[in-house]
PDB file of C-alpha atoms in Angstrom:
ATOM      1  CA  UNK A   1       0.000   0.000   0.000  1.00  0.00           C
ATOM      2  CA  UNK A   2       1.663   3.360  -0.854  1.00  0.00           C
ATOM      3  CA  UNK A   3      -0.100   6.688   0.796  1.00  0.00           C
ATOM      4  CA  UNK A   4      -0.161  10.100   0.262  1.00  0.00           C
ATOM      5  CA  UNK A   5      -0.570  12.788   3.128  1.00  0.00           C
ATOM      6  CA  UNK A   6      -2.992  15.167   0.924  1.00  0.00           C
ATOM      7  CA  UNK A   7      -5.540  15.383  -0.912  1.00  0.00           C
ATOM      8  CA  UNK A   8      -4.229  15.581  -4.518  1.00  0.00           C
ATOM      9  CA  UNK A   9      -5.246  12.214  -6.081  1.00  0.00           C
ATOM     10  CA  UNK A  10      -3.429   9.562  -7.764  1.00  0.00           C
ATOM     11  CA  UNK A  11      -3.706   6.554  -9.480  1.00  0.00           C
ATOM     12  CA  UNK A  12      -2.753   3.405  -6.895  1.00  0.00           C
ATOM     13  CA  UNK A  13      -2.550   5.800  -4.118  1.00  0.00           C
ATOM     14  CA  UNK A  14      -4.715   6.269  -0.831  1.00  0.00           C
ATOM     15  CA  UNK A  15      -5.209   9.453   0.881  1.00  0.00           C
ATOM     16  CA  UNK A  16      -4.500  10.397   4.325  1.00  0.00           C
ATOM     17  CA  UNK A  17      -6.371  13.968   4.475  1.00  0.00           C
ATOM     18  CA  UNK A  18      -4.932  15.858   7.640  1.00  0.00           C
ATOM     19  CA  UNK A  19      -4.892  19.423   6.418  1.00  0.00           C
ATOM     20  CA  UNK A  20      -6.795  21.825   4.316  1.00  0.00           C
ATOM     21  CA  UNK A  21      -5.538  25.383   2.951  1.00  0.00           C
ATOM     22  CA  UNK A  22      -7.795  28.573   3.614  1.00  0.00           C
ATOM     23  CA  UNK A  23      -7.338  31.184   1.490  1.00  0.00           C
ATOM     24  CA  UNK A  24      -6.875  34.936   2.472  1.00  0.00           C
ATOM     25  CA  UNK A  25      -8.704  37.593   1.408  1.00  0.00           C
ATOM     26  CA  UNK A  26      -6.148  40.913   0.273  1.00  0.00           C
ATOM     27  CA  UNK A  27      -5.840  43.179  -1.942  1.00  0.00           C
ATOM     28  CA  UNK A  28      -2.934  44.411  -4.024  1.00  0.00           C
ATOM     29  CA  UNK A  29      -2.224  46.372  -6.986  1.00  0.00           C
ATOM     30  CA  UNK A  30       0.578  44.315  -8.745  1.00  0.00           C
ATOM     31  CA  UNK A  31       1.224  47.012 -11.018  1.00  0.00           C
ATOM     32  CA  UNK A  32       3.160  48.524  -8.425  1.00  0.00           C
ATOM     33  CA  UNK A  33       5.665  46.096  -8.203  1.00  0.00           C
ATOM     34  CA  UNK A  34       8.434  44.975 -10.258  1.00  0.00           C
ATOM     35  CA  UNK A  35       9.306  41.259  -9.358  1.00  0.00           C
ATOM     36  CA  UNK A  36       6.247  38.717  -7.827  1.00  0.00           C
ATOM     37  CA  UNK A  37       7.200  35.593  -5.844  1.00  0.00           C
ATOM     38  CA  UNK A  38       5.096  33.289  -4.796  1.00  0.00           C
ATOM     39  CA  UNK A  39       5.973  29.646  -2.376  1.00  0.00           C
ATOM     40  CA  UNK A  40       3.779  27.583  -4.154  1.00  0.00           C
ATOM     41  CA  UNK A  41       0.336  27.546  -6.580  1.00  0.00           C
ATOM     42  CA  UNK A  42      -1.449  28.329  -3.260  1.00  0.00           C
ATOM     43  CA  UNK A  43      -0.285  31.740  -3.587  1.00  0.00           C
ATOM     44  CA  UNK A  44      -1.419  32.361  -6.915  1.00  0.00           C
ATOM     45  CA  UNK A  45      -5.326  30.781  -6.500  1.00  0.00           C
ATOM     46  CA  UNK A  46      -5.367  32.857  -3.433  1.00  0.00           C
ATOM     47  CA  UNK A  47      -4.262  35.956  -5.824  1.00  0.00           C
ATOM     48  CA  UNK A  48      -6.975  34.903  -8.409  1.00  0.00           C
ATOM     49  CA  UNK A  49      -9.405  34.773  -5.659  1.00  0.00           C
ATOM     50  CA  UNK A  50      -8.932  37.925  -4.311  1.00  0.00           C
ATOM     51  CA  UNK A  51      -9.616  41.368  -5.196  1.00  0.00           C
ATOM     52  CA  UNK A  52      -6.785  42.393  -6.901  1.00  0.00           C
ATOM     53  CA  UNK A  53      -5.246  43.915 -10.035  1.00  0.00           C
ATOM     54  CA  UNK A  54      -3.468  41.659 -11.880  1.00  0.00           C
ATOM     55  CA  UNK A  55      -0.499  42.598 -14.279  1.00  0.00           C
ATOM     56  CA  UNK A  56       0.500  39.115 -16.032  1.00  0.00           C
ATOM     57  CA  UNK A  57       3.630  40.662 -17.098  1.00  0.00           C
ATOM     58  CA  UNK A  58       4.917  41.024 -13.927  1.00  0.00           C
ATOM     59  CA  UNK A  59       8.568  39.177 -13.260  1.00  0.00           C
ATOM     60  CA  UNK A  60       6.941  36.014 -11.688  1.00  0.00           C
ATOM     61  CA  UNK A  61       9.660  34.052  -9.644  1.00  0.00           C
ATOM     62  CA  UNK A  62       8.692  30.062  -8.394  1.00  0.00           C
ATOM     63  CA  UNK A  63      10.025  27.946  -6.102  1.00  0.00           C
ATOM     64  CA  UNK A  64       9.287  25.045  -8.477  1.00  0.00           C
ATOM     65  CA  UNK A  65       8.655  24.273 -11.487  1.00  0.00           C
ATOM     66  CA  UNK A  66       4.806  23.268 -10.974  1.00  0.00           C
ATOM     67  CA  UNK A  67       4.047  26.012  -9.734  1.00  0.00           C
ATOM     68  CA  UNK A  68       5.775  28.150 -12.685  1.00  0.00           C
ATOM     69  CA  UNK A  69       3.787  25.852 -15.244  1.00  0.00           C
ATOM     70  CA  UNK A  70       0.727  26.803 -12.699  1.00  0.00           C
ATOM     71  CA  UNK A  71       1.267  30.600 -13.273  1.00  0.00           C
ATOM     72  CA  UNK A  72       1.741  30.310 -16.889  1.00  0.00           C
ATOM     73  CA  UNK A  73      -1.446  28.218 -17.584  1.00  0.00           C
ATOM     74  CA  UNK A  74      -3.040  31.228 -16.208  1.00  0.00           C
ATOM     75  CA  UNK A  75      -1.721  33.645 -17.978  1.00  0.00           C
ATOM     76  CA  UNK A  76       1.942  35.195 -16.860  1.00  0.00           C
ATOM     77  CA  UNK A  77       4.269  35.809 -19.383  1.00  0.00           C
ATOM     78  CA  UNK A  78       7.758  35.571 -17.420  1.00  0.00           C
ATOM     79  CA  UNK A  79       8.150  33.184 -15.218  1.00  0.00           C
ATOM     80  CA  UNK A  80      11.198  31.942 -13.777  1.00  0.00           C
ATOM     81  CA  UNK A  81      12.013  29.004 -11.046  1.00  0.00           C
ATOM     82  CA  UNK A  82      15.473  28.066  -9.638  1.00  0.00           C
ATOM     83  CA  UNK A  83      17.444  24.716 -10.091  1.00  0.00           C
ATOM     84  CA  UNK A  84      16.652  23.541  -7.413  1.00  0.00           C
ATOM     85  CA  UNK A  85      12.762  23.702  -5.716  1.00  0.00           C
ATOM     86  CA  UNK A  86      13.786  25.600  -2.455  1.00  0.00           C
ATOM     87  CA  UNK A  87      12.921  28.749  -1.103  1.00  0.00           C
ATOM     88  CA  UNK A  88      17.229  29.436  -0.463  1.00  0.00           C
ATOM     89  CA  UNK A  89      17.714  28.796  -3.766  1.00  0.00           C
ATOM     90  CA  UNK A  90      15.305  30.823  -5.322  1.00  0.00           C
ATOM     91  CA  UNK A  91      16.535  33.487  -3.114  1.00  0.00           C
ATOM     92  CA  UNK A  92      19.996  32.865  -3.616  1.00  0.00           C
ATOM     93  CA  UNK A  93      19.714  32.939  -7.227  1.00  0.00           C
ATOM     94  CA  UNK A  94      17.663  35.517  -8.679  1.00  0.00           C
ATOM     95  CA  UNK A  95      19.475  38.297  -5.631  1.00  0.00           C
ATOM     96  CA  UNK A  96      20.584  39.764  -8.368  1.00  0.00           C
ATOM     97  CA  UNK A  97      18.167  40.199 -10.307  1.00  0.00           C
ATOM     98  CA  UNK A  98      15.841  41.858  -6.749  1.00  0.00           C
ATOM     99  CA  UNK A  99      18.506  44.560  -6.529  1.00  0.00           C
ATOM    100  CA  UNK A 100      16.861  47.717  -6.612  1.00  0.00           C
ATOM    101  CA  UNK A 101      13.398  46.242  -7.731  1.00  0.00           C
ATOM    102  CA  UNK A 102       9.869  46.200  -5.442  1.00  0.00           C
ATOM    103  CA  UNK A 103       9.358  43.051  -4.975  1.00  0.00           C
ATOM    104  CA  UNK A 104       5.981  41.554  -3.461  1.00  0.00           C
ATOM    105  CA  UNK A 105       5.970  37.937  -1.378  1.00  0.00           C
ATOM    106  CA  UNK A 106       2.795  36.057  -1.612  1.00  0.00           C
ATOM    107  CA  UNK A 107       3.164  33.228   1.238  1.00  0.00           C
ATOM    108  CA  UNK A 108       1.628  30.964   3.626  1.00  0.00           C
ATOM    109  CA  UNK A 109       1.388  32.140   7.034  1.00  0.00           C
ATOM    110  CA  UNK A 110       4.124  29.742   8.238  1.00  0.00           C
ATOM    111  CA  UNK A 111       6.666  28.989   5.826  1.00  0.00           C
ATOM    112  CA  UNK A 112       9.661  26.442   6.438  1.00  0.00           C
ATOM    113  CA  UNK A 113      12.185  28.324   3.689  1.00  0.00           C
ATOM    114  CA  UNK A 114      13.685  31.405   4.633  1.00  0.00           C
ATOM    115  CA  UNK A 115      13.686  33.509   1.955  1.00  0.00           C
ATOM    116  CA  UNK A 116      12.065  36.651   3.768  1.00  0.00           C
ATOM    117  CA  UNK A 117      14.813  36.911   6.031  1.00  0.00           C
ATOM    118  CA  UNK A 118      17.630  36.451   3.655  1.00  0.00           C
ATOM    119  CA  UNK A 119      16.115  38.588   1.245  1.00  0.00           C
ATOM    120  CA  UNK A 120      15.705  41.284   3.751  1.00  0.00           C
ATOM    121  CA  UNK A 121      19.241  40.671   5.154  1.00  0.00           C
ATOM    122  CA  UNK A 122      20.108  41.678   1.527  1.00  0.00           C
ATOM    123  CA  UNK A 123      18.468  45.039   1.282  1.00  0.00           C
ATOM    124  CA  UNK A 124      15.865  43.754  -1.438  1.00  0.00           C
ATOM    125  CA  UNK A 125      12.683  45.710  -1.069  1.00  0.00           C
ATOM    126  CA  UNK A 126      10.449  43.224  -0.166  1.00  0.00           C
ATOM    127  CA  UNK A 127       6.862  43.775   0.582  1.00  0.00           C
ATOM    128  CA  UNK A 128       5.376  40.515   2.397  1.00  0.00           C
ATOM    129  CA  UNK A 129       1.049  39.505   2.085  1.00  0.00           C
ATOM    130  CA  UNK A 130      -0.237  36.274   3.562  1.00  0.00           C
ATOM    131  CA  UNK A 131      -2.283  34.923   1.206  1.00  0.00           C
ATOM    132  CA  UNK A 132      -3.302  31.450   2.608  1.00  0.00           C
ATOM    133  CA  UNK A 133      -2.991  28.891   5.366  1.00  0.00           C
ATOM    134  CA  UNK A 134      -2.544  25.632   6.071  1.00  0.00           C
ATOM    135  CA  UNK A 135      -5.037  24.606   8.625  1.00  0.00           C
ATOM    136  CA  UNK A 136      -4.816  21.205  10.719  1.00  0.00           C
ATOM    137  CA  UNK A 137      -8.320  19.192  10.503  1.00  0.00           C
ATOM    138  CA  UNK A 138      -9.859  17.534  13.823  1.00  0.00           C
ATOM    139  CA  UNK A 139      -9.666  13.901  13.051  1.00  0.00           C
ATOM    140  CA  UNK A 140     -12.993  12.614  14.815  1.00  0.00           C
ATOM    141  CA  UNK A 141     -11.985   9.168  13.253  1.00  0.00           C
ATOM    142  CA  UNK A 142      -8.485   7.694  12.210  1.00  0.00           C
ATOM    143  CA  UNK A 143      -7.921   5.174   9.047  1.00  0.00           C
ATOM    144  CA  UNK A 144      -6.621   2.040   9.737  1.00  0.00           C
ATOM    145  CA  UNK A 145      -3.628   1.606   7.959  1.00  0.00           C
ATOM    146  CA  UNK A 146      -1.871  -1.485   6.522  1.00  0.00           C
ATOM    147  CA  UNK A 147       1.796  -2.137   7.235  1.00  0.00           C
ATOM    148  CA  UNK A 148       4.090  -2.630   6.236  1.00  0.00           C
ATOM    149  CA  UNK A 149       3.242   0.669   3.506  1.00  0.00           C
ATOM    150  CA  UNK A 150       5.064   3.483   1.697  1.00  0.00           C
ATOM    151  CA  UNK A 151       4.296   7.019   2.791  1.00  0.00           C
ATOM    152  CA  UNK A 152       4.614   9.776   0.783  1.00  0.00           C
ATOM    153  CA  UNK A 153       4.851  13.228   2.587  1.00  0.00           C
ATOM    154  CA  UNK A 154       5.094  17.066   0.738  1.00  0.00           C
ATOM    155  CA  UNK A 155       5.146  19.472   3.155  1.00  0.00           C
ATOM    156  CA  UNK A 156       7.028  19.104   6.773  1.00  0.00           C
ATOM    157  CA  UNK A 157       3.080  20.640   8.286  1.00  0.00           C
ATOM    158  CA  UNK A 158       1.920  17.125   6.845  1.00  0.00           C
ATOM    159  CA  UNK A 159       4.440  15.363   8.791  1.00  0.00           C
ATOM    160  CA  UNK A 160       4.045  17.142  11.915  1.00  0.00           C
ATOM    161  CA  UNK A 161      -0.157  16.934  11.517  1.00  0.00           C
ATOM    162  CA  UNK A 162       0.402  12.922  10.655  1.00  0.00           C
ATOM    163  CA  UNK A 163       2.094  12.216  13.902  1.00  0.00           C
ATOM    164  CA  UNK A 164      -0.426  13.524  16.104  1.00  0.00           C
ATOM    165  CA  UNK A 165      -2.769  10.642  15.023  1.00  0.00           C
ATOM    166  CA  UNK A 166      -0.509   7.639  13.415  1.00  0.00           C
ATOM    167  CA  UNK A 167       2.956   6.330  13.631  1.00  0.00           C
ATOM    168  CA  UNK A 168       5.210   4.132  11.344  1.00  0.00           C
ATOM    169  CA  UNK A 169       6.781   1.323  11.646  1.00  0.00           C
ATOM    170  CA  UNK A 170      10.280   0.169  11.245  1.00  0.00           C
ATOM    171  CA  UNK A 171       9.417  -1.344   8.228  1.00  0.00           C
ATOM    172  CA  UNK A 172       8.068   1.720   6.736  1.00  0.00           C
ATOM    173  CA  UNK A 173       9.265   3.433   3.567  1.00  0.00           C
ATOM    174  CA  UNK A 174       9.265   7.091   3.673  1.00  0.00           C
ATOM    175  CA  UNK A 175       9.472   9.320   0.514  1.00  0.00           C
ATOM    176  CA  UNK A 176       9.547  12.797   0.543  1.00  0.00           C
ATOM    177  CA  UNK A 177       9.278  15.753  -1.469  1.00  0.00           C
ATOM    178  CA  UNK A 178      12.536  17.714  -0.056  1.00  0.00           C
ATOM    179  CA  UNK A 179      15.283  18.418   2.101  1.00  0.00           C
ATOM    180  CA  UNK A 180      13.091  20.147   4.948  1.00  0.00           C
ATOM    181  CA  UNK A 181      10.569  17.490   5.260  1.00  0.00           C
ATOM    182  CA  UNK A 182      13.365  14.946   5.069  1.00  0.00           C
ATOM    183  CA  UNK A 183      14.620  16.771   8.296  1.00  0.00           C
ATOM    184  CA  UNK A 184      11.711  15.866  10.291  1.00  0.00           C
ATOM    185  CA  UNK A 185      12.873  12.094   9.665  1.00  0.00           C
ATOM    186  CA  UNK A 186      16.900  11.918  10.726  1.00  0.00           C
ATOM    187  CA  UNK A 187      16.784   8.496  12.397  1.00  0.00           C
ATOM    188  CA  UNK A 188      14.789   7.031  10.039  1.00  0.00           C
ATOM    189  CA  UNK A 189      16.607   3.771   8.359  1.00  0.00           C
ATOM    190  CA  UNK A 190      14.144   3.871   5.182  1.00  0.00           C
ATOM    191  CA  UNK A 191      13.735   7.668   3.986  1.00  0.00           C
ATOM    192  CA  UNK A 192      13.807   8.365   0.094  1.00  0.00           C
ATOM    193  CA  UNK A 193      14.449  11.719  -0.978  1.00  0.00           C
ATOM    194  CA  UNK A 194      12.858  12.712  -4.182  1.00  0.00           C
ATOM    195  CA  UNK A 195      15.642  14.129  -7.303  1.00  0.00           C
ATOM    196  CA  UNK A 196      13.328  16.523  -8.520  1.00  0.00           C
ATOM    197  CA  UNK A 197      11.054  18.216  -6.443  1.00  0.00           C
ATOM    198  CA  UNK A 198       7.272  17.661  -7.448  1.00  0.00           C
ATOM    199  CA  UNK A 199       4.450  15.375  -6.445  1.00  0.00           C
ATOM    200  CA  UNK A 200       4.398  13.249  -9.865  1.00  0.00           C
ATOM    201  CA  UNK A 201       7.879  12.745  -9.155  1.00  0.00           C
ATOM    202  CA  UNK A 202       7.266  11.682  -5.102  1.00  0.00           C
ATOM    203  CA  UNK A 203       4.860   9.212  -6.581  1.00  0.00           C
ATOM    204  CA  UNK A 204       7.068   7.886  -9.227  1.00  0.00           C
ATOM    205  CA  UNK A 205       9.736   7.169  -6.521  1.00  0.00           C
ATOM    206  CA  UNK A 206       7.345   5.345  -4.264  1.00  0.00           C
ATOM    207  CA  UNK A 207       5.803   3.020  -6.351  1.00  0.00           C
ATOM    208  CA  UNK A 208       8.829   1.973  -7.623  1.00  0.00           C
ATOM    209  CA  UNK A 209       9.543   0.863  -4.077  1.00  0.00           C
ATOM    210  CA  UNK A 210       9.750  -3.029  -3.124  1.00  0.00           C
ATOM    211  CA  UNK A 211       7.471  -3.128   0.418  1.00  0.00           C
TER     212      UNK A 211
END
């Protein structure tokens, strides 16, 4: 049996729903900004959702790829991502390209990456709006779950939200999406870290896994 924390669905795969986002209501004028940079497609249904003015020619930065194919489907022109699907290396990479620009941060309310402070640190101009938020669910009634499984995690909020009603067992195999959900798992023997950082990818990984 392979799992997935979230609700996105997937051939083979059984959901384990523990979260749901909210979105935010705001309202921002992206015309007076230069660069936009969102921490995942959250960000940019909240921004469709809300009362804003759009400018789809605005510099869009990702932190992945999905969500820069996300942002073009709906319309924005240029869109960049970094190599690598991390908030420090999206920061890290495009500094340069921040200097002396207004930039505008559409986030969650807790984020794991730090690319606030570092871009702060580095005297960009950054203008912050919380546009949505995880929320944990209250689980009146847990799943039972077969073991031994794989279990596929995105996002270290899943992890923390999954241990307050199930644990694993040593026989377990964990894939995850990253380096800081990985984190949450140091002693475990059986972790998988996915190459490229996306859910089609997570899923590839864990079915490919011998359990």
């Amino acid at each position: 049996m392979v799992y997935f924390i979230g609700r996105e669905k997937f051939d083979g795969i059984e959901n384990i729903v523990l979260n749901e986002i909210r979105f935010y209501q705001f309202n921002v004028n992206l015309n007076d900004f230069d660069c936009l940079i969102i921490s995942s497609k959250n960000s940019l249904k909240s921004l469709i959702q809300s009362s804003s003015i759009l400018n789809f020619n605005i510099s869009l930065y990702a932190v992945g790829s999905k969500s820069a194919q996300f942002a073009k489907s709906i319309g924005f022109v240029n869109v960049k991502y970094p190599s690598c699907a991390y908030g420090k290396n999206l920061a890290e990479e495009f500094l340069y390209e921040f200097k002396n620009k207004k930039c505008l941060y559409l986030r969650a309310k807790k984020i794991s990456s730090c690319i606030d402070t570092y871009l702060l640190n580095n005297g960009i101009n950054l203008h912050q709006v919380v546009a949505y938020e995880n929320i944990a669910l209250k689980i009146k009634e847990k799943m039972v779950l077969n073991h031994p499984a794989v279990f596929i995690f995105s996002a270290p909020s899943s992890v923390k939200q999954f241990f307050k009603f199930y644990s694993l067992k040593d026989d377990d195999k964990i894939v995850v999406i990253g380096e800081s959900t990985a984190s949450l798992f140091k002693k475990s023997k059986n972790l998988y870290i996915c190459k490229n950082q996306d859910l089609n990818s997570c899923i590839h990984l864990a079915k490919s896994l011998d359990i």
